[in-house]
XYZ file of C-alpha atoms in Angstrom:
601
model
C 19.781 39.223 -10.181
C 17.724 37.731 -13.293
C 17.547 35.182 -15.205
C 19.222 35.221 -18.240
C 19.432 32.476 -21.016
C 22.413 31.761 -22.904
C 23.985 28.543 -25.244
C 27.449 29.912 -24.514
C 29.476 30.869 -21.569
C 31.306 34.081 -22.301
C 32.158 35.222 -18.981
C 33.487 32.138 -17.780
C 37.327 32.120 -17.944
C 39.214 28.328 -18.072
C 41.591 28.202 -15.764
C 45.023 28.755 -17.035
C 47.390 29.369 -14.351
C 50.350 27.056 -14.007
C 49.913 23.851 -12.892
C 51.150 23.857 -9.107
C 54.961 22.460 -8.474
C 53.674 20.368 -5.503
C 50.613 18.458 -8.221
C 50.889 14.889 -8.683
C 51.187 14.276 -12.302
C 47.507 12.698 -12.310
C 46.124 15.919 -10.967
C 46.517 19.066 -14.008
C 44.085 21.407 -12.599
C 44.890 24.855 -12.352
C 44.253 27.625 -10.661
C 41.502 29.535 -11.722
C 40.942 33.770 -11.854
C 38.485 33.912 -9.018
C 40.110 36.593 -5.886
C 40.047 33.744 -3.277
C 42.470 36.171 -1.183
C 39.534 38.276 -0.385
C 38.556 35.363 1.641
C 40.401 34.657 5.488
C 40.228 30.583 6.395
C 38.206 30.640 10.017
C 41.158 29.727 11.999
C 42.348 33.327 11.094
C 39.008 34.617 12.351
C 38.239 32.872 15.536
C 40.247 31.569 18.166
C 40.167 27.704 17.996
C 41.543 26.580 21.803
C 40.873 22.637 21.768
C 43.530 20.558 20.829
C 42.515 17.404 22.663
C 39.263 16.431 21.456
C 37.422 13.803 22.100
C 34.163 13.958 19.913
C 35.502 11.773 17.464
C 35.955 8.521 19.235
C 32.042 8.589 21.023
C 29.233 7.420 19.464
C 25.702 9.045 19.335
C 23.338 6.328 20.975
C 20.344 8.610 21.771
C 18.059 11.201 20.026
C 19.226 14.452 21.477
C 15.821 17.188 22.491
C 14.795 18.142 19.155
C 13.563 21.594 18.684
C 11.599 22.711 15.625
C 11.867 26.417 14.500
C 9.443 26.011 11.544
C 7.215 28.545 12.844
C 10.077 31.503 13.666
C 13.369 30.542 11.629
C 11.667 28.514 8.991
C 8.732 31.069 8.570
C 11.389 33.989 8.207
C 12.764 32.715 5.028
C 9.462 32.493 3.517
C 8.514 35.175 0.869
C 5.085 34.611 2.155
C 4.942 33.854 5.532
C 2.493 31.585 7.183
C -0.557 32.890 8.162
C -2.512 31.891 11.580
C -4.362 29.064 9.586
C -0.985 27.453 8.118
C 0.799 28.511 11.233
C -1.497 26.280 12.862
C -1.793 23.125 11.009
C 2.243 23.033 11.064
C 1.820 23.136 14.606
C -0.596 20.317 15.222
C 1.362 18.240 12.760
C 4.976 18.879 15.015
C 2.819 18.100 18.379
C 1.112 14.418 16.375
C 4.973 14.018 15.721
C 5.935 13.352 18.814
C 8.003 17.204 19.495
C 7.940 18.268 22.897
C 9.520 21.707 22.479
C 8.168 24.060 19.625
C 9.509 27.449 18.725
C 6.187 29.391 17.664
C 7.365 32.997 16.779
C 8.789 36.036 17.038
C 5.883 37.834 18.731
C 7.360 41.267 18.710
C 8.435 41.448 15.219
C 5.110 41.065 13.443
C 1.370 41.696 14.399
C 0.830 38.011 12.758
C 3.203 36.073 15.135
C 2.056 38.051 18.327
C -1.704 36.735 17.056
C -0.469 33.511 16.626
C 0.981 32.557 19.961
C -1.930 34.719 21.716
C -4.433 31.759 19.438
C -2.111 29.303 21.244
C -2.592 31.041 24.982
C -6.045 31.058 24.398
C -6.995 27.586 22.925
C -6.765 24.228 23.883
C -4.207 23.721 21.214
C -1.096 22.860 23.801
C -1.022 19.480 25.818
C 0.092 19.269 28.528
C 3.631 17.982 28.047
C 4.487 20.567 25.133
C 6.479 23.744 25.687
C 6.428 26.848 23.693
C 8.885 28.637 22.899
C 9.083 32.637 21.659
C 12.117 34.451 20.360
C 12.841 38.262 21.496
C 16.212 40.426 20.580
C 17.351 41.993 23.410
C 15.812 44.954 23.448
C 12.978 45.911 26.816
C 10.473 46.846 24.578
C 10.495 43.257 22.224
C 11.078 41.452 25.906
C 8.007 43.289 26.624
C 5.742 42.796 23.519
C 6.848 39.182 23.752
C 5.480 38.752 27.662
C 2.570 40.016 27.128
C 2.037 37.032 24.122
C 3.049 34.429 26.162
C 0.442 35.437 28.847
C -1.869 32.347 29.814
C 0.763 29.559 28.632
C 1.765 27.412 31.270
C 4.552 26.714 30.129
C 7.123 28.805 27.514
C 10.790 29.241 26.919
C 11.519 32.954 26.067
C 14.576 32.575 24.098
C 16.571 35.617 23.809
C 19.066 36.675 21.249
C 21.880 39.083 20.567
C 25.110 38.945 18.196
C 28.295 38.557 19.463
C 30.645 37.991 16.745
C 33.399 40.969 16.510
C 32.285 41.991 12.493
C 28.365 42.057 13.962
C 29.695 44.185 17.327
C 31.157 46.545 14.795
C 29.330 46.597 11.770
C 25.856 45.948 13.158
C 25.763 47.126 16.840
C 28.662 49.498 16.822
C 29.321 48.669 20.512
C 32.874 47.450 22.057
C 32.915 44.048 23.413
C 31.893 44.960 26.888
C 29.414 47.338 25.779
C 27.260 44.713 23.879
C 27.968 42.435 27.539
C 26.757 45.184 29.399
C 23.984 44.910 26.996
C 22.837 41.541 27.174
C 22.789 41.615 30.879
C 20.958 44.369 31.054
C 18.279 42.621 29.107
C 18.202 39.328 30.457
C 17.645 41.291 34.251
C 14.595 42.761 32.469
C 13.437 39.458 30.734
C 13.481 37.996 33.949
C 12.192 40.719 36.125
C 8.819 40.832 33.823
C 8.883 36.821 33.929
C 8.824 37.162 37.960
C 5.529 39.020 37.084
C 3.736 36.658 35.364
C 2.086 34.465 38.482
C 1.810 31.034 38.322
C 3.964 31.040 34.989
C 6.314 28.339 34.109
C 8.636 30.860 32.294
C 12.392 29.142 31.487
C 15.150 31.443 29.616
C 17.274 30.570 26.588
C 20.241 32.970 25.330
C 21.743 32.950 22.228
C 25.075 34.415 21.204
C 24.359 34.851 17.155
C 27.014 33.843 15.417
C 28.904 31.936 17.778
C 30.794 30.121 15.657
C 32.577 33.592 14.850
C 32.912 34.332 18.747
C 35.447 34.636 20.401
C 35.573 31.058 22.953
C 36.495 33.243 26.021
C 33.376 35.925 25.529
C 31.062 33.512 24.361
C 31.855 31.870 28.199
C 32.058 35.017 30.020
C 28.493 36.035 28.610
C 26.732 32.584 28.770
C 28.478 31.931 32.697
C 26.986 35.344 33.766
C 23.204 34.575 32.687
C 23.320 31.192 34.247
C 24.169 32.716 37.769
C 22.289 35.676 37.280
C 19.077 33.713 35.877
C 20.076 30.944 38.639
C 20.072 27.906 36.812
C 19.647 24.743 38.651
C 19.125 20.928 37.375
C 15.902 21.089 37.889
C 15.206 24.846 36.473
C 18.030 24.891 33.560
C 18.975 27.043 31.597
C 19.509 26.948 27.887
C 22.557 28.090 25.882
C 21.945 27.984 22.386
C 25.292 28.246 20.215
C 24.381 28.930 16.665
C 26.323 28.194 13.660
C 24.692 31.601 12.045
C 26.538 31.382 9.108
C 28.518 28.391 8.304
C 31.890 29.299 7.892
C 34.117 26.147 8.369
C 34.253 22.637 7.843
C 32.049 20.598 10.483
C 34.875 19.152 12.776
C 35.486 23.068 14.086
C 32.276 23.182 14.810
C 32.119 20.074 16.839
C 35.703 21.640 19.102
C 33.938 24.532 19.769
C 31.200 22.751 21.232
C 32.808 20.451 22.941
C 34.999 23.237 24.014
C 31.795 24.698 25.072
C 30.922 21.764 27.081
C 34.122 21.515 29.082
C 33.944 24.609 30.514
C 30.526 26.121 30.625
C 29.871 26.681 34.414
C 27.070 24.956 36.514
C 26.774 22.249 33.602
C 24.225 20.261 35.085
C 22.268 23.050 35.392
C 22.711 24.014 31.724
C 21.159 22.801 28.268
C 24.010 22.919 25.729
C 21.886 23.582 22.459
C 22.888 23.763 19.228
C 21.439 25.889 15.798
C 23.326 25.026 12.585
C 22.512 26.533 9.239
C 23.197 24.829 6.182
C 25.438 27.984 4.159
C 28.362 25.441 3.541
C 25.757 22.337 2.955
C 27.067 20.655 6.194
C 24.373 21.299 8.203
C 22.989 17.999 9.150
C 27.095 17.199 9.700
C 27.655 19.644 11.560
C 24.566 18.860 13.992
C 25.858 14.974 14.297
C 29.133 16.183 15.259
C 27.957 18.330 17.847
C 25.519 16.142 19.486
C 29.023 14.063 19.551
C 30.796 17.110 21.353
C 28.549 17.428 23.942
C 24.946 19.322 22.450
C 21.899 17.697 23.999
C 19.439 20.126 22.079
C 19.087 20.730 18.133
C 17.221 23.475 16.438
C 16.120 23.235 13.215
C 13.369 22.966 10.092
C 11.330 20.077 8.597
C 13.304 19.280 5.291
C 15.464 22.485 6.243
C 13.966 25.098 5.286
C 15.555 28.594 6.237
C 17.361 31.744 5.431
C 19.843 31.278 2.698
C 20.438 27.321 1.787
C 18.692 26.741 5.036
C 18.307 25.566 8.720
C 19.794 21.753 9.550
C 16.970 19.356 8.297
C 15.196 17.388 11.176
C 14.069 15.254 9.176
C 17.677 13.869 7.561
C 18.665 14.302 11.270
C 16.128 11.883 13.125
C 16.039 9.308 9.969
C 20.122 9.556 10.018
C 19.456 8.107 13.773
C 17.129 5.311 13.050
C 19.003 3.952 10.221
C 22.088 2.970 12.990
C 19.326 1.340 15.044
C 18.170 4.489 17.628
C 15.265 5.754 18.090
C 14.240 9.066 17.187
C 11.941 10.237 19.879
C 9.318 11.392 16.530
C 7.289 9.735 14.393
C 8.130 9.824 10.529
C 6.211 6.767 9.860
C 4.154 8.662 6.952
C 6.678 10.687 5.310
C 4.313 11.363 2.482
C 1.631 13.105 4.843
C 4.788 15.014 6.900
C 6.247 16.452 3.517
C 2.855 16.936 1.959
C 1.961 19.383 5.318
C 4.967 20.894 5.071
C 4.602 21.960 1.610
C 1.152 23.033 1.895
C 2.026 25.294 4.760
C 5.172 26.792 3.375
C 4.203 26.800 -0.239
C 7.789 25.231 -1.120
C 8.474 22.057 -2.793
C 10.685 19.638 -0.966
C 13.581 18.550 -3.729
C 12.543 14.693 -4.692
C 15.946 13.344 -4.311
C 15.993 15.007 -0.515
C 17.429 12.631 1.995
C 14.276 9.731 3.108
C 11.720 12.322 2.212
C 11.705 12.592 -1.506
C 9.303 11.923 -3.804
C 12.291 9.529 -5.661
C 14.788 9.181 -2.833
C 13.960 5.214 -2.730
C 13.580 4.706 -6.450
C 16.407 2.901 -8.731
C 16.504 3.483 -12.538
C 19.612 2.139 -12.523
C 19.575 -1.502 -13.742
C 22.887 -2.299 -12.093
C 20.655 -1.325 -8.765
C 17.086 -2.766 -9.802
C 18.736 -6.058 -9.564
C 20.769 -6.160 -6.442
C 17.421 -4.614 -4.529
C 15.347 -6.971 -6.327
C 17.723 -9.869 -4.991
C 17.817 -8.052 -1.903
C 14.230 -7.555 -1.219
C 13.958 -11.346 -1.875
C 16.650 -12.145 0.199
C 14.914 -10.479 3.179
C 11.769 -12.239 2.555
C 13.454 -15.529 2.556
C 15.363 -14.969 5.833
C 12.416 -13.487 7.799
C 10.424 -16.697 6.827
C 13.463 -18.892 8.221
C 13.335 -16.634 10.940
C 9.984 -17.099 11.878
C 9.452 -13.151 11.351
C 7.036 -10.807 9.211
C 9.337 -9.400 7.122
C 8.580 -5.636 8.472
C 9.920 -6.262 11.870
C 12.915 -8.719 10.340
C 16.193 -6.952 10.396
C 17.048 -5.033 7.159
C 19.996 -5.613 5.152
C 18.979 -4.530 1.471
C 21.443 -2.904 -1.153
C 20.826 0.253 -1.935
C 18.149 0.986 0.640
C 19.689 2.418 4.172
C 16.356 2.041 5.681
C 12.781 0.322 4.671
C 10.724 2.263 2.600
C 7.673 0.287 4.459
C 8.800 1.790 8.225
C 8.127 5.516 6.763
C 5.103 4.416 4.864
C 6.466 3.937 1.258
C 5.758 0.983 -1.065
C 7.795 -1.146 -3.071
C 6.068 0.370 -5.961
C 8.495 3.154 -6.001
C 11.425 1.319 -5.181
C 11.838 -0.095 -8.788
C 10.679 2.362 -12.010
C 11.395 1.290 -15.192
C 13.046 4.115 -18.187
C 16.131 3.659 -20.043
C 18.737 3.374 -18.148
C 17.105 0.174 -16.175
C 17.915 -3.503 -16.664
C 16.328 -7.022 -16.841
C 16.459 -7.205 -12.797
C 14.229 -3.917 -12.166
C 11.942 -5.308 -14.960
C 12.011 -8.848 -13.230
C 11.104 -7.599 -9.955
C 8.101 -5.310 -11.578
C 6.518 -7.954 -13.600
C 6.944 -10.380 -10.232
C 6.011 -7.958 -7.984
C 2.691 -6.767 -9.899
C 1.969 -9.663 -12.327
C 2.912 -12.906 -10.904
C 5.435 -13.612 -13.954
C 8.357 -15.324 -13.009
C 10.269 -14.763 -15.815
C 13.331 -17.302 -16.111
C 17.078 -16.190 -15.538
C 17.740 -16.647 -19.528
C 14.644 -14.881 -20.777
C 15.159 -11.686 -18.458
C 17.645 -9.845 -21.119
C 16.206 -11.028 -23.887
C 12.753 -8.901 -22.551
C 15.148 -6.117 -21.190
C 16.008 -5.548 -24.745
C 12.687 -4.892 -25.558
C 11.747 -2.783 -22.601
C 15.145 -0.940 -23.718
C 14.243 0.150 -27.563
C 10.780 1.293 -26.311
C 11.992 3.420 -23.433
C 15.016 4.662 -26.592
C 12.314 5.394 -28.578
C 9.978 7.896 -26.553
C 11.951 8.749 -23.799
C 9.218 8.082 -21.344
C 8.964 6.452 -17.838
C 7.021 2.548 -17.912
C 5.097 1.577 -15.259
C 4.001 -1.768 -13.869
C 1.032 -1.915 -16.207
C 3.118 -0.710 -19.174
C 5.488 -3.967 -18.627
C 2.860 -6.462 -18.615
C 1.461 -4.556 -22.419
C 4.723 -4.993 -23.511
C 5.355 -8.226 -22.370
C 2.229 -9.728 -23.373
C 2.574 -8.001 -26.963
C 6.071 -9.524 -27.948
C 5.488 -13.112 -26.435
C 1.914 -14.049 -25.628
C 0.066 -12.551 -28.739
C 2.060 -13.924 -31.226
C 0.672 -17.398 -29.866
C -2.947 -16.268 -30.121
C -2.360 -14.943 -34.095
C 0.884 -14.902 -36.076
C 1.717 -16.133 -39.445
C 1.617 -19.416 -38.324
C -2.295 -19.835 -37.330
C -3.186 -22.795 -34.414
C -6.750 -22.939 -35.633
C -7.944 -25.663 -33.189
C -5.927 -28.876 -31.551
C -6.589 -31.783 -29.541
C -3.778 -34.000 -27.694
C -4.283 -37.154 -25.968
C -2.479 -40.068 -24.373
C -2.180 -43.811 -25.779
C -1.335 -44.808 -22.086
C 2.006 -46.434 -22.802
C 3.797 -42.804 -22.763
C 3.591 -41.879 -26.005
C 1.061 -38.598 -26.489
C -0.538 -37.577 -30.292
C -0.839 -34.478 -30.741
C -3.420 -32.968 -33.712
C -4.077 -29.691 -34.956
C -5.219 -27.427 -37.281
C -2.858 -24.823 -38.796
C -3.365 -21.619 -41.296
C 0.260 -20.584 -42.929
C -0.406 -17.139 -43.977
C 1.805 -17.574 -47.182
C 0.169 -20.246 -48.155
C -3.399 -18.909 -47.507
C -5.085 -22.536 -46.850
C -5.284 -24.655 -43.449
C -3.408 -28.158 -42.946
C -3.947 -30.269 -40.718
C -0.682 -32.295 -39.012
C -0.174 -35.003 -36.535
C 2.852 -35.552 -34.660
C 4.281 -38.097 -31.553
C 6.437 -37.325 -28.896
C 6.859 -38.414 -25.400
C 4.821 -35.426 -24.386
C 2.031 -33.272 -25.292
C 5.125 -30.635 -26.321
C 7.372 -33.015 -27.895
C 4.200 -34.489 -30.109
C 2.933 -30.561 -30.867
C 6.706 -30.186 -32.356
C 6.620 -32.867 -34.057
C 3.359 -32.052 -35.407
C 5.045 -28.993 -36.808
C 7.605 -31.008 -38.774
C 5.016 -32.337 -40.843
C 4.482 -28.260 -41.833
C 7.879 -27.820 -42.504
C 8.698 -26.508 -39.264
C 11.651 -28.081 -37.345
C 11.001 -26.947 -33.801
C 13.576 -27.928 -31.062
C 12.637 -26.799 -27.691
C 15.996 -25.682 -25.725
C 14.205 -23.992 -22.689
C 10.740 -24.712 -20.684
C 9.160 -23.570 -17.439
C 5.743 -22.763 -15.844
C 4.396 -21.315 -13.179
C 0.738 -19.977 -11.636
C 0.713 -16.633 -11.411
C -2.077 -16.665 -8.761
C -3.724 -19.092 -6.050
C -6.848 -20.332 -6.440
C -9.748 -21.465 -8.743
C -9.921 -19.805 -11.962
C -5.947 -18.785 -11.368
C -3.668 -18.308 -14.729
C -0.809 -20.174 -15.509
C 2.079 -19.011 -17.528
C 4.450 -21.064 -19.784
C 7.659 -19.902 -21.205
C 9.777 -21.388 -24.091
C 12.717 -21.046 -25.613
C 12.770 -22.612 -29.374
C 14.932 -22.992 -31.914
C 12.973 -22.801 -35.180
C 14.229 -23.391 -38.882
C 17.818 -22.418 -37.036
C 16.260 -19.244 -35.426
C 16.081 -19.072 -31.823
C 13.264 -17.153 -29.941
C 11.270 -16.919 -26.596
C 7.271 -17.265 -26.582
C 4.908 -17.206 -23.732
C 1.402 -18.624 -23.215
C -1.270 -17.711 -20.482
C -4.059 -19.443 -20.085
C -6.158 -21.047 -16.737
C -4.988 -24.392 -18.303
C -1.239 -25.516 -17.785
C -1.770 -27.280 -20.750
C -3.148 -24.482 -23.195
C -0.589 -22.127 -22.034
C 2.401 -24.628 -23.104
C 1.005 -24.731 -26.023
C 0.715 -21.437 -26.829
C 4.029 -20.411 -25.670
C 5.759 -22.809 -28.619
C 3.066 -21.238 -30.695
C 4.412 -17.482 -29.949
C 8.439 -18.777 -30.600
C 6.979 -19.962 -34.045
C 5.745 -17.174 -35.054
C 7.864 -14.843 -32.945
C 10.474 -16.782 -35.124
C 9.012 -16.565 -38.403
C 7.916 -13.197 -37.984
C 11.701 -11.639 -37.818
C 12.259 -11.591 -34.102
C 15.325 -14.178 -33.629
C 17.144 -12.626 -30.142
């Protein structure tokens, strides 16, 4: 297929059949041209025997054995595949993770991956408490190619593979049910015949019927029982049975019977490791992995940020991060998502989407201003409570809208929690202008400034940041009190001592081109600076005034805001200075001018 580029969409056809008899009359959709009855609905295709489940009333309250297949699965889907170099630095950065079980390869397939896991034989790459694992089809001569890689490891699982699904056993295989039985059997003797060979060889055995969500329940048994008495599991030598959802063909709860199907009546259980390997081809991967550990899987296969054939293997990452955000803990360290996606990318050479599930480069960030200002009440709300609480506020519990998990505990900052374009409100700005600047801005002024933040981002269509907010901010309402039409040239204030203040200043009127000089009284420096303005022909009522530092210690700014009604026009100004007083000062200046100069709110 190519790409093609089009305005129109002349092959689509609207749907136009009749509206179904059975549609409630809020519901007009109708049936569309596409030949869905090609398609058979899996309980036509598989034999579905549980009817009493009980995966839906347990609750998953430990990480199960997670098993990454970057470096086999993952690395087949790859259109370049990793070489030893990249193969490598994915593995040290699953082992600094915290996995304990790594599939490496596919030995026998390429002349790369039989390389590869010979570089891990002979290097000290391996601790201790890792095992490898190596994938083989059932076939002597891969079972061979792949013993002879694994030589030196102390300890490997040789997982070993074969379809069983009845349109693979005819299509693929063209063998009869007992013929591709005889088959696997047959294999698995000679897998663990050359094992027995290997001295001093911690060698453990995984099967996988492919496709085993198409298998028939009683085969899939019959096959797995016979390998764990011929292989002769035990608790403490298990083996593995790793049911695959190949392809995805069903809706996650018939995956989670056939598990727990699975589960009920796999012999030896103790002595077996009921894994599971879901791929993502209906986009219910990571589902369909929850609701098997539920079922009765203790071991998950999959990718870092799911990467696989077709729309993927199940993501470990949404899988592990799914478990920590209900309070368990995932057995692997994700707290530097950045580094862990970065790696990943490098070594696969594919982006990871930025809205992808805790590791995207925007999967914490609101534009929204509806949910800039419930995380920015939020986020404050947390800090208050951990301080009543006697907590830092990274180890107090989390309760924040919009944010199932800190950003902090997988090494994000706030910075991306809140980003500014226009779809964002006075909250979002708020919390940037706090967060960064130390501005406080009051409840009253916040739309008024959102309005301007609003036009701007109209107007060009671009992203603001932190810094860009502060620009903006100090443009409209703390530079029109340093220079407007109406000039403070110099002023002086000063107190008689019996509460009333005189205020004295200079001004320049642009119109009028020439400087004046006023006086005013008031019961405050403010209230004496407005009345001084009176005198100028400016009747200045102040409706609204706060101040704040925006920093601690010497040489700190303040910040003054006002709210003024001049001449019947009502406008905010600002003021920062290192004096309190200054900055008050300035701040009526700004609504003067702000107010003469056209910008009433």
């Amino acid at each position: 297929m190519t790409p093609r580029e089009t305005t129109e969409f002349p092959t689509l056809r609207t749907p136009s059949g009749a509206v179904p008899l059975d549609a409630p009359a809020w519901n007009r959709q109708r049936p569309s041209a596409m030949p869905q009855h090609r398609y058979q609905p899996v309980h036509d295709r598989v034999a579905l025997p549980l009817t009493d489940r009980t995966w839906p009333s347990r609750r998953i309250e430990r990480a199960p054995l997670w098993v990454p297949v970057d470096l086999r699965d993952g690395n087949q889907a790859l259109a370049e595949p990793m070489d030893t170099a990249r193969k490598r630095r994915m593995f040290d950065l699953l082992v600094a993770m915290g996995y304990k079980e790594i599939e490496v390869g596919y030995p026998s397939a390429s002349q790369t991956d039989f390389d590869f896991v010979r570089h891990l034989a002979t290097s000290d790459a391996v601790p201790e408490d890792v095992t490898v694992s190596v994938f083989t089809a059932a076939r002597h001569d891969l079972i061979d190619r792949t013993i002879a890689s694994i030589e030196g490891l102390p300890r490997t699982v040789v997982h070993l593979y074969t379809a069983t699904a009845p349109t693979w056993r005819d299509v693929v295989l063209g063998r009869s049910r007992a013929e591709v039985h005889a088959l696997i059997r047959d294999a698995a003797t000679h897998l663990m015949r050359r094992a027995g060979e290997q001295p001093g060889a911690d060698i453990r055995f995984e099967f996988s019927p492919e496709v085993f969500n198409l298998t028939e329940p009683d085969f899939v048994l019959e096959v797995c029982n016979g390998l764990t008495e011929l292989w002769d599991a035990c608790a403490d030598r298990p083996v593995i049975h790793n049911l695959p959802a190949t392809v995805e063909v069903a809706t996650p709860n018939v995956y989670a019977d056939q598990i727990e199907y699975m589960d009920r009546h796999l012999a030896r259980r103790a002595a077996v490791i009921l894994s599971v390997h879901p791929h993502n081809d209906r986009g219910t991967g990571v589902a369909c992995a929850e609701l098997a550990v539920l079922a009765g899987a203790q071991r998950v296969e999959g990718c870092l940020f799911g990467n696989g054939e077709r729309t993927g293997n199940v993501d470990l990452v949404t899988l592990a991060l799914n478990l920590y955000a209900q309070g368990v803990n995932p057995m692997v360290d994700f707290s530097d998502i950045d580094a862990v996606r970065e790696t990943v990318e490098h070594c696969t050479r594919l982006p990871v989407h930025p809205r992808h599930p805790y590791g995207g480069e925007l999967v914490h960030t609101a534009f929204s201003g509806t949910h800039q200002d419930a995380i920015a009440k939020g986020l404050a709300h947390h800090a208050k409570q951990a301080a009543e609480w006697g907590l830092p506020v990274e180890e107090a519990p989390w309760a924040v809208p919009y944010l199932p998990i800190d950003p902090g505990d997988i090494g994000r900052t706030y910075e991306e929690v809140i980003r500014i374009n226009s779809q964002s409100g006075k909250g979002g700005v708020a919390h940037l202008l706090h967060t960064h600047h130390g501005l406080d801005l009051p409840a009253t002024m916040r739309p008024d400034f959102s309005r301007t933040v609003q036009r701007t981002t109209d107007a060009d269509g671009r992203e603001l940041s932190h810094k860009d907010l502060w620009d903006l901010f100090y443009a409209t309402y703390i530079a029109p009190g340093e220079g407007g039409p109406v000039g403070l040239v110099s002023w002086s204030t000063a107190d008689s001592g019996s509460g009333e203040h005189h205020f004295s200043c200079v001004l320049r009127i642009d119109e009028e081109g020439q400087e004046r000089h006023c006086q005013g009284t008031g019961n405050g420096p403010l209230a004496a600076f407005t009345d001084a303005l009176g005198t100028a022909g400016f009747a200045v009522d102040i409706i609204q005034y706060t101040e704040h530092g925006t920093t601690t210690g010497p040489g700190s700014h303040a910040i003054a805001y006002a709210e003024c009604r001049v001449n019947g026009v009502t406008c905010w100004g600002a003021g920062w200075d290192t004096s309190l007083l200054t900055a008050s000062v300035r701040a009526v200046a700004a609504a003067v001018n702000r107010a003469e100069g056209g910008a009433a709110r």
